[in-house]
Coordinates of C-alpha atoms in Angstrom, one line a residue:
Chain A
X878 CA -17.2 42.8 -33.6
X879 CA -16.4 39.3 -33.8
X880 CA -15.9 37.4 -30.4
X881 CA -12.9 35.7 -30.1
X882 CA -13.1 31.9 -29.1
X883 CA -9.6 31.1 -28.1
X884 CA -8.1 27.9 -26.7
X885 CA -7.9 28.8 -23.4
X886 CA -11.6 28.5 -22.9
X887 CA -12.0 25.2 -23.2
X888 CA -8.8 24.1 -21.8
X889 CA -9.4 23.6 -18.4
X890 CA -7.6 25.3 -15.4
X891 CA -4.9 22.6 -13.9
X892 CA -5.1 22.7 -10.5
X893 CA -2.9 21.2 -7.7
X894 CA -2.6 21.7 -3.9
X895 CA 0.8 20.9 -2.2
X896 CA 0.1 20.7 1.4
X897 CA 3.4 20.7 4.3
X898 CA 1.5 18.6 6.5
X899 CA -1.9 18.6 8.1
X900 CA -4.5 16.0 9.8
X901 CA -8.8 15.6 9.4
X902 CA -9.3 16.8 12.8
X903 CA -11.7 19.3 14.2
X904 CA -8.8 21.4 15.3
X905 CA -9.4 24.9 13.7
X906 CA -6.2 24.7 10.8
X907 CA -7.6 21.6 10.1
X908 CA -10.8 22.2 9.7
X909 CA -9.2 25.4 7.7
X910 CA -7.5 22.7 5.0
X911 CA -10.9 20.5 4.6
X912 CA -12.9 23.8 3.7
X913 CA -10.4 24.7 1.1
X914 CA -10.4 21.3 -0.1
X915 CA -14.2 21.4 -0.3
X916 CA -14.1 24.7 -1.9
X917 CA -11.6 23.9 -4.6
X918 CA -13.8 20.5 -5.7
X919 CA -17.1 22.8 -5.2
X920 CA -15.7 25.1 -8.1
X921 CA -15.5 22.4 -10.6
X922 CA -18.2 20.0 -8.7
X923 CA -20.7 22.6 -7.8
X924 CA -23.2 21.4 -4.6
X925 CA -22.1 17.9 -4.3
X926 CA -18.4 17.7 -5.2
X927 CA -17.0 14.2 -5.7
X928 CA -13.9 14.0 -3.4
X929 CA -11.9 10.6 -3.3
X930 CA -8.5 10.2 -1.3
X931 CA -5.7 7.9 -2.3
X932 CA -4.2 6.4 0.7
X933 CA -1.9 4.7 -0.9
X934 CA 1.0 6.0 0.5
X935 CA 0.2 4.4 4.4
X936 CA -0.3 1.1 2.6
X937 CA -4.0 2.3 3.2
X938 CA -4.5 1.7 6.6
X939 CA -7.7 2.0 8.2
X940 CA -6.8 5.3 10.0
X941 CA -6.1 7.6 7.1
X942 CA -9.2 6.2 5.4
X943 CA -11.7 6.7 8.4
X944 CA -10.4 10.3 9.6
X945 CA -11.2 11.1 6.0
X946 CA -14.6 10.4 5.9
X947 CA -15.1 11.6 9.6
X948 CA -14.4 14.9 8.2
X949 CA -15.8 14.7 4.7
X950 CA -19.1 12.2 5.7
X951 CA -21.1 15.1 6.9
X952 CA -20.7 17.7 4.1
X953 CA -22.4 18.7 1.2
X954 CA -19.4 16.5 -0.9
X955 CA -19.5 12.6 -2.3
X956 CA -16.7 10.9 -0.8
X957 CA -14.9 7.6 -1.8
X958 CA -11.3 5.9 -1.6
X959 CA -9.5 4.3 -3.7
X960 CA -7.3 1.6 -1.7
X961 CA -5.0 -0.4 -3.9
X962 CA -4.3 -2.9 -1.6
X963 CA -8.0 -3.9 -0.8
X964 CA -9.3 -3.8 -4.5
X965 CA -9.6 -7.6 -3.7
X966 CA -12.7 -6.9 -1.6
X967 CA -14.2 -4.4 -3.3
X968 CA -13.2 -4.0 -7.0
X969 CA -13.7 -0.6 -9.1
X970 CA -12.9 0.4 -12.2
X971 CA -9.8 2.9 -11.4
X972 CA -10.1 4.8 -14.1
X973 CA -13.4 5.7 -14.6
X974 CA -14.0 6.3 -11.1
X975 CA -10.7 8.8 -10.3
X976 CA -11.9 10.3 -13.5
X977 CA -15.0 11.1 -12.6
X978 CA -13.7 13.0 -9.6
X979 CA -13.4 16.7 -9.0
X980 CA -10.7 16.4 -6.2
X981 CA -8.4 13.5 -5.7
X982 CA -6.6 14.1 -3.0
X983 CA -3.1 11.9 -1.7
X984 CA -2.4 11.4 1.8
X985 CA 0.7 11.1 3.9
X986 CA 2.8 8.0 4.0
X987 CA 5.8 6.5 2.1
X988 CA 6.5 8.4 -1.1
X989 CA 8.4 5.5 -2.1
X990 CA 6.2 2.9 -1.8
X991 CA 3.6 5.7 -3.2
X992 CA 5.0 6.1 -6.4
X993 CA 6.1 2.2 -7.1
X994 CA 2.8 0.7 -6.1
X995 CA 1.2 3.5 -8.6
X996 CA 3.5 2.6 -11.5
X997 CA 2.9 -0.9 -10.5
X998 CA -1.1 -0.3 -11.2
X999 CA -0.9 2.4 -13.9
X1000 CA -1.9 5.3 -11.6
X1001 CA 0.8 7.8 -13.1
X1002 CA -0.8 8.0 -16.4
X1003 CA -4.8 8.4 -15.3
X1004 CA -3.2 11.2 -12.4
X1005 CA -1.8 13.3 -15.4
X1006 CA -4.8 12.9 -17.4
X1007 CA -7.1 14.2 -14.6
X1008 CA -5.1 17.1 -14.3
X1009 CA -5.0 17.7 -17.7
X1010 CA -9.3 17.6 -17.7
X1011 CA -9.2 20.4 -14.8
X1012 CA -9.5 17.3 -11.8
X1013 CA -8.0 19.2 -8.9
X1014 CA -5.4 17.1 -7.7
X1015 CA -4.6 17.7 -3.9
X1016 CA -2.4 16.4 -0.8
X1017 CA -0.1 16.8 1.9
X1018 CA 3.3 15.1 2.7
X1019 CA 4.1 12.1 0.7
X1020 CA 1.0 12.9 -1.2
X1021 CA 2.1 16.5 -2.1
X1022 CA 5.7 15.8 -2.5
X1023 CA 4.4 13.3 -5.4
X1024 CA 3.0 16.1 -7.6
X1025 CA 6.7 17.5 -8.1
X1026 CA 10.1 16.2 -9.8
X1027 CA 11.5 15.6 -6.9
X1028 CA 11.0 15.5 -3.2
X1029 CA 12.5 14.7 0.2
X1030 CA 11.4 11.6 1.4
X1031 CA 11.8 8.9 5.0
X1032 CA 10.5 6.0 2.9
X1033 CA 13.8 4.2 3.7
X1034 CA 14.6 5.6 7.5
X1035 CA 16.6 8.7 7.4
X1036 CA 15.7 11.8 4.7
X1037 CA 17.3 11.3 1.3
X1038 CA 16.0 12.6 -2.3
X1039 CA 13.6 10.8 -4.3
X1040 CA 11.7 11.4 -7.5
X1041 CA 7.9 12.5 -8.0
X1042 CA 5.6 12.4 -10.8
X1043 CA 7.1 15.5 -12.1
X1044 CA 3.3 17.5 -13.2
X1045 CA 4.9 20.4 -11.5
X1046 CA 8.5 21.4 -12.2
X1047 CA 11.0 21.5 -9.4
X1048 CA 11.1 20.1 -5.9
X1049 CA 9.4 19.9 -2.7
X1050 CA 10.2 19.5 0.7
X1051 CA 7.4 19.0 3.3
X1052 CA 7.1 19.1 7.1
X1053 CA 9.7 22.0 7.0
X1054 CA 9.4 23.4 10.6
X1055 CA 8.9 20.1 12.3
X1056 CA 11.7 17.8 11.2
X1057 CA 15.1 19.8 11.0
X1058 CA 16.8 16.8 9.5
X1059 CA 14.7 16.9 6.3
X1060 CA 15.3 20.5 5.5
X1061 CA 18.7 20.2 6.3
X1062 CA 18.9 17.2 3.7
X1063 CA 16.7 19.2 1.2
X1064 CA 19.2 22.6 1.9
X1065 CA 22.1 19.5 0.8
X1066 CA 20.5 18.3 -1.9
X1067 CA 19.4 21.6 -3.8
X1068 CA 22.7 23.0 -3.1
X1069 CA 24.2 19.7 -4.9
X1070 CA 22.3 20.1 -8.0
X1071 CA 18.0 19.5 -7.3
X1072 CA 16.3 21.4 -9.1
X1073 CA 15.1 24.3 -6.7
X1074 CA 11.2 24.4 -5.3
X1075 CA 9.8 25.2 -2.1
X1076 CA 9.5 24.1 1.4
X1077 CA 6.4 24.0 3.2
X1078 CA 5.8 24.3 6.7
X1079 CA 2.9 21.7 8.5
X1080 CA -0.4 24.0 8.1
X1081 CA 1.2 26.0 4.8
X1082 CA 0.2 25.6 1.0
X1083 CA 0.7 26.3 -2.2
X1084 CA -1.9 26.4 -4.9
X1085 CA -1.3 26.2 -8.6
X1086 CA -3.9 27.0 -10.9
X1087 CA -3.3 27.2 -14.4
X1088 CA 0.2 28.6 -15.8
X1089 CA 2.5 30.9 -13.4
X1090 CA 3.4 30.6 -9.7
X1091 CA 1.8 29.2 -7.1
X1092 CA 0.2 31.9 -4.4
X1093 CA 0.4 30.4 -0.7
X1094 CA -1.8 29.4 1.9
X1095 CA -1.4 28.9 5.5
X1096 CA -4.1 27.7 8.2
X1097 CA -1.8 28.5 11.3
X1098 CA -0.4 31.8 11.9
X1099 CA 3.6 31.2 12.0
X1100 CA 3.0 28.7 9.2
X1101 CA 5.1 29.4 5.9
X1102 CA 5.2 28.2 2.9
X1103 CA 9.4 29.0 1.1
X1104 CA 11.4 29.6 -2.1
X1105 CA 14.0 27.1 -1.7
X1106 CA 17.3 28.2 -4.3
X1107 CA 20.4 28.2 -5.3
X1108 CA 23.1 30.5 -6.8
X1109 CA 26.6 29.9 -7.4
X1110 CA 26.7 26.9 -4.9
X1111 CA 24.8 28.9 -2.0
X1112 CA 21.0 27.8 -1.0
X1113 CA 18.7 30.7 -0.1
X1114 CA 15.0 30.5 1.3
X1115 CA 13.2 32.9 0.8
X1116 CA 9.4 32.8 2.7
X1117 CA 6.7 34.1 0.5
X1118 CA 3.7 36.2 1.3
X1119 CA 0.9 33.9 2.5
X1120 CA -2.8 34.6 2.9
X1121 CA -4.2 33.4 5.8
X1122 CA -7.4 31.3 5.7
X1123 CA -9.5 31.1 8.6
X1124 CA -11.2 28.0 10.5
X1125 CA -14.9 28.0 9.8
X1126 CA -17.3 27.3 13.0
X1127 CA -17.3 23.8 14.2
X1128 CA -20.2 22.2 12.7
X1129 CA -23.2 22.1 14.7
X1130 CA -23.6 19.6 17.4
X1131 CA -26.9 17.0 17.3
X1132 CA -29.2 18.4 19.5
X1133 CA -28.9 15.0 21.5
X1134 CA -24.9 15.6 22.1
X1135 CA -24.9 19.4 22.6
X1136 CA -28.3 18.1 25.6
X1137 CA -25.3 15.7 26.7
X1138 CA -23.1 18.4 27.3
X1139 CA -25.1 20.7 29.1
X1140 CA -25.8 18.4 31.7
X1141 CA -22.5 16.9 32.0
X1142 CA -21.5 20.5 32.3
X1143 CA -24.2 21.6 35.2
X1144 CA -23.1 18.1 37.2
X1145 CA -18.9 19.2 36.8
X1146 CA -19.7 22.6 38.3
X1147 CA -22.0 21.2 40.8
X1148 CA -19.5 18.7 42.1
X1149 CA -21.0 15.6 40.9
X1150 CA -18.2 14.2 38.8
X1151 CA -14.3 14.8 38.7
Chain B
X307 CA 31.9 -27.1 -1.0
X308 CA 28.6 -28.0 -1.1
X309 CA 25.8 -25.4 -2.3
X310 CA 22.9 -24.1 0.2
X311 CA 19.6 -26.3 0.1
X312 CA 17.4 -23.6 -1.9
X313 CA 13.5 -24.1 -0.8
X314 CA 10.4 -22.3 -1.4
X315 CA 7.1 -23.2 0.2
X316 CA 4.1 -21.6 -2.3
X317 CA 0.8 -22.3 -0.3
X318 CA -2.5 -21.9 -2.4
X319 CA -4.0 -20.4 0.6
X320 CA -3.8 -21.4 4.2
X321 CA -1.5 -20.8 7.0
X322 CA -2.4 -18.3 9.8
X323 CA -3.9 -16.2 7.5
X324 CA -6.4 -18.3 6.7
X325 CA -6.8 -21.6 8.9
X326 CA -6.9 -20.3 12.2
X327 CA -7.0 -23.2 14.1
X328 CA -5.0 -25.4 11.8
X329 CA -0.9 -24.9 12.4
X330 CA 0.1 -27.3 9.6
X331 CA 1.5 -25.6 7.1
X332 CA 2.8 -23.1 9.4
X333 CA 4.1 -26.4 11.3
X334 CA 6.0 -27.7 8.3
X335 CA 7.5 -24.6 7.0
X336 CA 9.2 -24.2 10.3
X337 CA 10.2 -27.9 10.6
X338 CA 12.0 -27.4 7.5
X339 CA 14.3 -24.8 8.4
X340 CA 15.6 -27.8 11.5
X341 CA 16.4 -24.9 13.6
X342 CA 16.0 -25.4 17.2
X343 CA 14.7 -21.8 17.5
X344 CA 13.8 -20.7 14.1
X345 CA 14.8 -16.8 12.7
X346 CA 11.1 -16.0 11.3
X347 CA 10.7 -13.2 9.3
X348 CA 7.4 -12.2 8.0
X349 CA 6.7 -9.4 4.7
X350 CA 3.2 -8.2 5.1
X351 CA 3.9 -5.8 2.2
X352 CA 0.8 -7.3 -0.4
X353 CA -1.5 -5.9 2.2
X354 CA 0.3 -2.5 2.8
X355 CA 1.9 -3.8 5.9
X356 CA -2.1 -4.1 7.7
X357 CA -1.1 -4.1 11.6
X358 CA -4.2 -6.2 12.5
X359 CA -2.3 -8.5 10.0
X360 CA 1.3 -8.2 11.9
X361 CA -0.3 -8.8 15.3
X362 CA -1.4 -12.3 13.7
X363 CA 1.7 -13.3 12.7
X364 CA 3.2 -12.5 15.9
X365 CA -0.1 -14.7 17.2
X366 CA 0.7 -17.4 15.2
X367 CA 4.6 -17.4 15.2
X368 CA 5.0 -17.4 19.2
X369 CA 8.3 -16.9 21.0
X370 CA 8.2 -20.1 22.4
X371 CA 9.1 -21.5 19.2
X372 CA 10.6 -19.4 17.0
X373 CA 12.7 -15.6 16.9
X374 CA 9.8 -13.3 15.4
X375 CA 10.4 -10.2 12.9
X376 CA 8.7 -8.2 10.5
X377 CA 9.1 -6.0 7.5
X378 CA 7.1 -3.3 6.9
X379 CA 8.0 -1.2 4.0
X380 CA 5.7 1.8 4.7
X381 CA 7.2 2.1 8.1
X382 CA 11.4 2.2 7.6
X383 CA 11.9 4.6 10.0
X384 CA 10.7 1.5 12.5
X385 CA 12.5 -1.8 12.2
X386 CA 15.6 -3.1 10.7
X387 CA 17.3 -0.5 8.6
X388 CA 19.7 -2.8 6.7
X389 CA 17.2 -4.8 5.3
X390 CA 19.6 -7.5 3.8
X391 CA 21.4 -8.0 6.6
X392 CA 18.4 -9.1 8.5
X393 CA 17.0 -10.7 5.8
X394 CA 20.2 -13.0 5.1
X395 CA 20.5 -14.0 8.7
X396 CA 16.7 -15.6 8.7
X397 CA 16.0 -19.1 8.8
X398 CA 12.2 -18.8 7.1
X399 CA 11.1 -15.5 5.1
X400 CA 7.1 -15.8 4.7
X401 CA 5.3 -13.7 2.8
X402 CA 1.5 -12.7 3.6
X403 CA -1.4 -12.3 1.0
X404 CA -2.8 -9.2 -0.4
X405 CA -2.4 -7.4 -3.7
X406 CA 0.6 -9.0 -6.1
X407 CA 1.1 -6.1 -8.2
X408 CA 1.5 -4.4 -5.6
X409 CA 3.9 -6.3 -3.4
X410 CA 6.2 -5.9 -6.7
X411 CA 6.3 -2.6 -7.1
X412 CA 7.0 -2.0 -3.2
X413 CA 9.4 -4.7 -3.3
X414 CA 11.4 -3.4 -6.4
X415 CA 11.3 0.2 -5.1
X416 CA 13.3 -0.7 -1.7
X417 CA 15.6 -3.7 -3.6
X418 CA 13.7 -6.7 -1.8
X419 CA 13.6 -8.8 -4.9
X420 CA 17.1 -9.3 -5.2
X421 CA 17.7 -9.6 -1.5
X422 CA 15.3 -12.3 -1.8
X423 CA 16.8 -14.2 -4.5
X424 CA 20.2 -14.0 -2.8
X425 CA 18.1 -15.2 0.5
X426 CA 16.9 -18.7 -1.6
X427 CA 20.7 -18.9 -3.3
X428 CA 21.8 -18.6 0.5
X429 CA 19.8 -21.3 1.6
X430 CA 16.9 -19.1 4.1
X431 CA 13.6 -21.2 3.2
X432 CA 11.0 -18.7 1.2
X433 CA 7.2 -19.3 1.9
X434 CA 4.2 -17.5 1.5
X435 CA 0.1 -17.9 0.3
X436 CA -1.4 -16.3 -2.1
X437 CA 0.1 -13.1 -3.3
X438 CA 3.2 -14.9 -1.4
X439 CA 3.1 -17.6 -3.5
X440 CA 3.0 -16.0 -7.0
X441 CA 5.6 -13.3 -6.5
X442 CA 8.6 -16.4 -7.0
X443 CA 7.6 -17.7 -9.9
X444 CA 8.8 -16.5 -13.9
X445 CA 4.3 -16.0 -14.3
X446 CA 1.4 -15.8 -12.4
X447 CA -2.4 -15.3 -12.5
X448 CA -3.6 -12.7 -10.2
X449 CA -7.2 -12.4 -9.4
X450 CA -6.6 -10.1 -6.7
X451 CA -9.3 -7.2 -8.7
X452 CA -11.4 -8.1 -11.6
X453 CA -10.5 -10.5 -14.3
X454 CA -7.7 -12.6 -13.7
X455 CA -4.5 -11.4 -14.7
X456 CA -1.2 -12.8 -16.3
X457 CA 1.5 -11.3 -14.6
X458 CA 5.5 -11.9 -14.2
X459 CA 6.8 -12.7 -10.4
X460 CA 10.1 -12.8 -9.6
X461 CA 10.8 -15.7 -11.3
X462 CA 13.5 -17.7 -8.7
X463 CA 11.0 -21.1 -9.8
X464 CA 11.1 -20.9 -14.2
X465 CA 6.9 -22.0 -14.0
X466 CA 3.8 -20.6 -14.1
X467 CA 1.8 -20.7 -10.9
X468 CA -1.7 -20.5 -9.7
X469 CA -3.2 -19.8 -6.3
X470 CA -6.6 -20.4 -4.6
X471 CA -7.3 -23.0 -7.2
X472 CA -10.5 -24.4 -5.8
X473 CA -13.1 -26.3 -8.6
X474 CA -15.1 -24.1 -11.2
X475 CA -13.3 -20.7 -10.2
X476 CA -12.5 -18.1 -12.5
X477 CA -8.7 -18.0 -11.6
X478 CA -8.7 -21.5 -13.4
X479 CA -10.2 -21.3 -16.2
X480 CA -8.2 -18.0 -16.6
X481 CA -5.1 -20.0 -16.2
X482 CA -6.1 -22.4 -18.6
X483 CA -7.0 -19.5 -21.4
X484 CA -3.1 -18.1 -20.6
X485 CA -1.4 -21.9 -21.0
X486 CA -3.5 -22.0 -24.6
X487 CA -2.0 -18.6 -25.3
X488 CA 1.7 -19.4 -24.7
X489 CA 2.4 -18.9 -20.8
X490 CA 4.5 -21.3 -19.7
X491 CA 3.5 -24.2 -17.8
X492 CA 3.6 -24.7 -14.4
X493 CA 1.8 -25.5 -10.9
X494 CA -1.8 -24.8 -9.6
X495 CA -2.4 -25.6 -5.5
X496 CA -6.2 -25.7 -3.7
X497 CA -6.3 -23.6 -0.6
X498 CA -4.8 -26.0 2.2
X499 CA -2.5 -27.3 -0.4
X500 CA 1.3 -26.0 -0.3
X501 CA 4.1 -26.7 -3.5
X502 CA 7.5 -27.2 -1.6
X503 CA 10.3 -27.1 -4.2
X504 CA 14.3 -27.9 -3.5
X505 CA 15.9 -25.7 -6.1
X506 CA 13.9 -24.9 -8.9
X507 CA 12.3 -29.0 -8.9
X508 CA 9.4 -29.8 -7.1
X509 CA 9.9 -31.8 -4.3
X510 CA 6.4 -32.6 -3.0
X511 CA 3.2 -31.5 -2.6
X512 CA 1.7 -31.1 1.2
X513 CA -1.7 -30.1 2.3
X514 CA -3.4 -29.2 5.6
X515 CA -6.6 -30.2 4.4
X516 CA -7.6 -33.8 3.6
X517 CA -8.8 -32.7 0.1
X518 CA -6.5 -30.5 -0.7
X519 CA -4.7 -31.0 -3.8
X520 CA -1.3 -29.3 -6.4
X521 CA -1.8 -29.7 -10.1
X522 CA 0.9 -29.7 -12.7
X523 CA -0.3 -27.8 -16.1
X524 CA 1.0 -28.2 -19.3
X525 CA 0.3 -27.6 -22.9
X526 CA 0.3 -30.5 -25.4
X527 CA -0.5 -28.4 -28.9
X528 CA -3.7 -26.6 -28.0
X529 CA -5.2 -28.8 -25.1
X530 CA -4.1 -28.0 -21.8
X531 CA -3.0 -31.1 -20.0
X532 CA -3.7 -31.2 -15.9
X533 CA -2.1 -33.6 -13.4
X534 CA -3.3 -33.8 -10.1
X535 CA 0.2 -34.2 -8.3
X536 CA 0.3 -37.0 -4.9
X537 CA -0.3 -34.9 -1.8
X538 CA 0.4 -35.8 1.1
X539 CA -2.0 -34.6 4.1
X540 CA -0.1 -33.4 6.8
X541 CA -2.4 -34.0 10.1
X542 CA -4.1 -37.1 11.5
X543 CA -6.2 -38.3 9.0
X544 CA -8.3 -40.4 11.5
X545 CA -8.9 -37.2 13.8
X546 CA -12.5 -35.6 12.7
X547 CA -11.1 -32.8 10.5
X548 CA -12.6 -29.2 12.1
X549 CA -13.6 -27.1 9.2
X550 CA -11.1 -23.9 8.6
X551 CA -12.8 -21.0 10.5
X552 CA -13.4 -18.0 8.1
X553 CA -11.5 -15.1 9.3
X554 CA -12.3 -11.2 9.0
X555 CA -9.6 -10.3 6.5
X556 CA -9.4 -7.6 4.5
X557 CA -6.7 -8.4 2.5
X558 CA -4.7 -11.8 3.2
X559 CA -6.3 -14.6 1.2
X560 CA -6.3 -12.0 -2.2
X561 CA -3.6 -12.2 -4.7

């Protein structure tokens, strides 16, 4: 019987992660998104992923870079950044190194700025291409927004629409619960002609991988991920079925820090401090 | 009717974001505008709007002297929202170092670079270092990341422009390499050294540095010709001359 080598097995799966809104704390839905994260680069990366966030979008301020590696440092993953605006102090060879990747993940910020500082370095083109080579390409806000034709973005003050990279068809509103003023401009805007999409509640995902529709994720119960359409004029959402992915155990405190505790504990119940 | 006085300050480096300690530049740029209380506004956007870089602005640009402001382009929901409105109604519009490619692409994506050009048309003085200094001329050599580059600014001064032109650096012998290849000629300035044009001439050459110098670069066949261009040094010369402290920057003194 002959075995049939088809295409599909060496094409490899394309892989994106739309995220409404989360943070790298040690809050349980947060701790939720970095072990999917970690997961999804641990398919293709096996032990020691390679994970490196674009901060692009915050101008790459210090914050989103450090709470990045306070919650990807300690794990069995290499991570790295790739900050446009301080290549002057530490110069890399973009392309090689997001390509090398197994998760490149986009964090919140100006989608805006985002996308004209990324055109302005040729980041478009090297994005598409590591999707194309099965580099899962992940991020929340801004930096999930970017993944789609078009999105809902603040970059300029109040929400209006704005265009992504377009790797997935459709649109994409983010922070759906929190600000009202967004989906009511996304609600505007797809009833005046965007292409429909999705809106994604803070904590909610969706995950694409490979041809089809997404299936969604959400890290805090009450958290939903939506079909956003319209017919005839009339925008319906419609929430989808989400599975639910639980927070993993804090990791284990130093023995030094866990001793800490214990005896800052014993002196609060004994009085000794406030 | 007359037309607005149209001035642009390009610093090779220096200014708050990289004397601290020495004001001249910062001095002169303000002297220009001959307000008696100055409208500053600063555009921090070549190093993604840093705050530690804001706060040193606001450091240098007190409110004992002049009516402070900043831009930042990641954070609209903050600030001025009709950006050339409050742009058009500054005296001085000074533009911080960091990544030139970058600042472009920001720039262009919220309309800045024509806001700017009808700033200069309207008579607000433009200034900046580095990055700050290439985005108003037609070409530039960034050396922000890896090999210098040949890039197009703006283009509100029709030259060619080179920052952080110190002796033996790669940046100039890159420029040199572009003028032999066809980019246009145009003006190199030291750190310390600042190129203060009145329209699109130059009208002199300043420096907060004894040394400091501007070139003018042009190409005569194949050999590039260089001009060191008068300067004139803008402290006490007599005073001992304290050495610009290095500062912790991340991004500022890049282009």
């Amino acid at each position: 019987m002959a075995v049939e080598v088809g295409l599909s097995t060496t094409t490899p799966l394309r892989r994106i992660l739309a995220l409404g809104g989360h943070e790298f704390s040690s809050r349980p839905p947060d701790r939720a998104v970095c072990e999917l994260l970690l997961r999804l680069a641990g398919e293709r990366g096996g032990e020691r992923p390679r994970i490196c966030i674009l901060p692009t979008a915050s101008g790459d301020t210090s914050d989103q870079i450090a709470s990045f590696y306070s919650a990807f440092g300690e794990r069995h993953c290499e991570p790295s950044d790739v900050s446009l605006f301080r290549l002057g102090r530490r110069p890399m060879a973009l392309r090689d190194h997001l390509l090398s990747q197994d998760l490149i993940y986009v964090g919140g910020g100006s989608l805006l700025n985002l996308l004209a500082v990324w055109e302005a370095h040729d980041i478009a083109s090297m994005l598409s291409l590591a999707w194309r080579q099965g580099i899962v390409l992940a991020g929340q806000s801004a930096g999930a927004m970017c993944w789609f034709e078009a999105g809902i973005t603040k970059s300029s003050g109040r929400p209006l629409a704005a265009a992504g990279l377009g790797l997935l068809g459709g649109s994409l509103c983010v922070h759906y619960n929190n600000e009202p003023e967004r989906r009511a401009a996304y609600l505007d805007a797809v009833g005046d002609g965007m292409p429909a999409g999705y809106g994604l509640d803070d904590y909610a995902g969706l995950l694409w991988e490979g041809e089809g529709a997404p299936s969604a994720l959400t890290a805090r119960r009450g958290a939903r991920a939506y079909r956003v359409s319209s017919r005839e004029g009339e925008v319906a959402e419609s929430p989808l079925p989400a599975r639910f992915l639980p927070a993993p155990a804090p990791a284990a405190l130093r023995e030094d820090i866990a001793e800490f505790r214990r005896i800052k504990t014993m002196r609060k119940r004994a009085g000794w401090l406030g | 009717m007359e037309t607005a006085d149209r001035q642009i300050v390009a610093f090779g480096g220096g200014g708050f974001s990289m004397e601290s300690g020495n004001p001249l530049l910062d001095d002169y740029v303000l002297g220009l505008t001959r307000a008696e209380r100055p409208r500053v506004c600063f555009l921090p956007s070549a190093s993604g709007d840093a705050d530690h870089y804001i706060v040193r602005f606001y450091r240098a640009f007190s409110a004992h002297r002049c009516e402070a402001s900043h831009i930042s382009l990641f954070r609209r929901e903050q600030g001025p929202s009709d950006l050339r409105r409050h742009l058009l109604s500054q005296d001085l519009i000074y533009v911080g170092g960091g990544s030139v490619v970058s600042l472009l692409g920001v720039w262009r994506a919220h309309g800045i670079d024509s806001i700017l050009r009808e700033a200069w048309e309207s008579g607000v003085t433009l200034c900046g270092l580095s990055a700050g200094s290439l985005c108003w001329f037609a070409e530039a050599v960034s050396g922000f990341h890896g090999e210098p580059k040949r890039l197009r600014g703006l283009g509100l001064l029709p030259f060619s422009n080179c920052v952080h032109y110190e002796r033996g650096s790669k940046r100039g012998e890159a420029y040199h390499g572009f003028l032999r290849e066809g980019m246009r000629g145009g003006y190199a300035a030291e750190d310390g050294a600042a190129l203060h044009f009145r329209g699109e001439e130059l009208h002199r050459v300043v420096a907060s540095r004894p040394q400091a110098r501007g070139y003018r670069l042009d190409v005569a066949g194949s050999r590039v010709v260089e001009m060191q261009i008068a300067t004139t040094f803008l402290g006490d010369r007599d005073a001992p001359h304290a050495a610009p402290l290095p500062e912790a920057l991340s991004t500022a003194p890049a282009a």
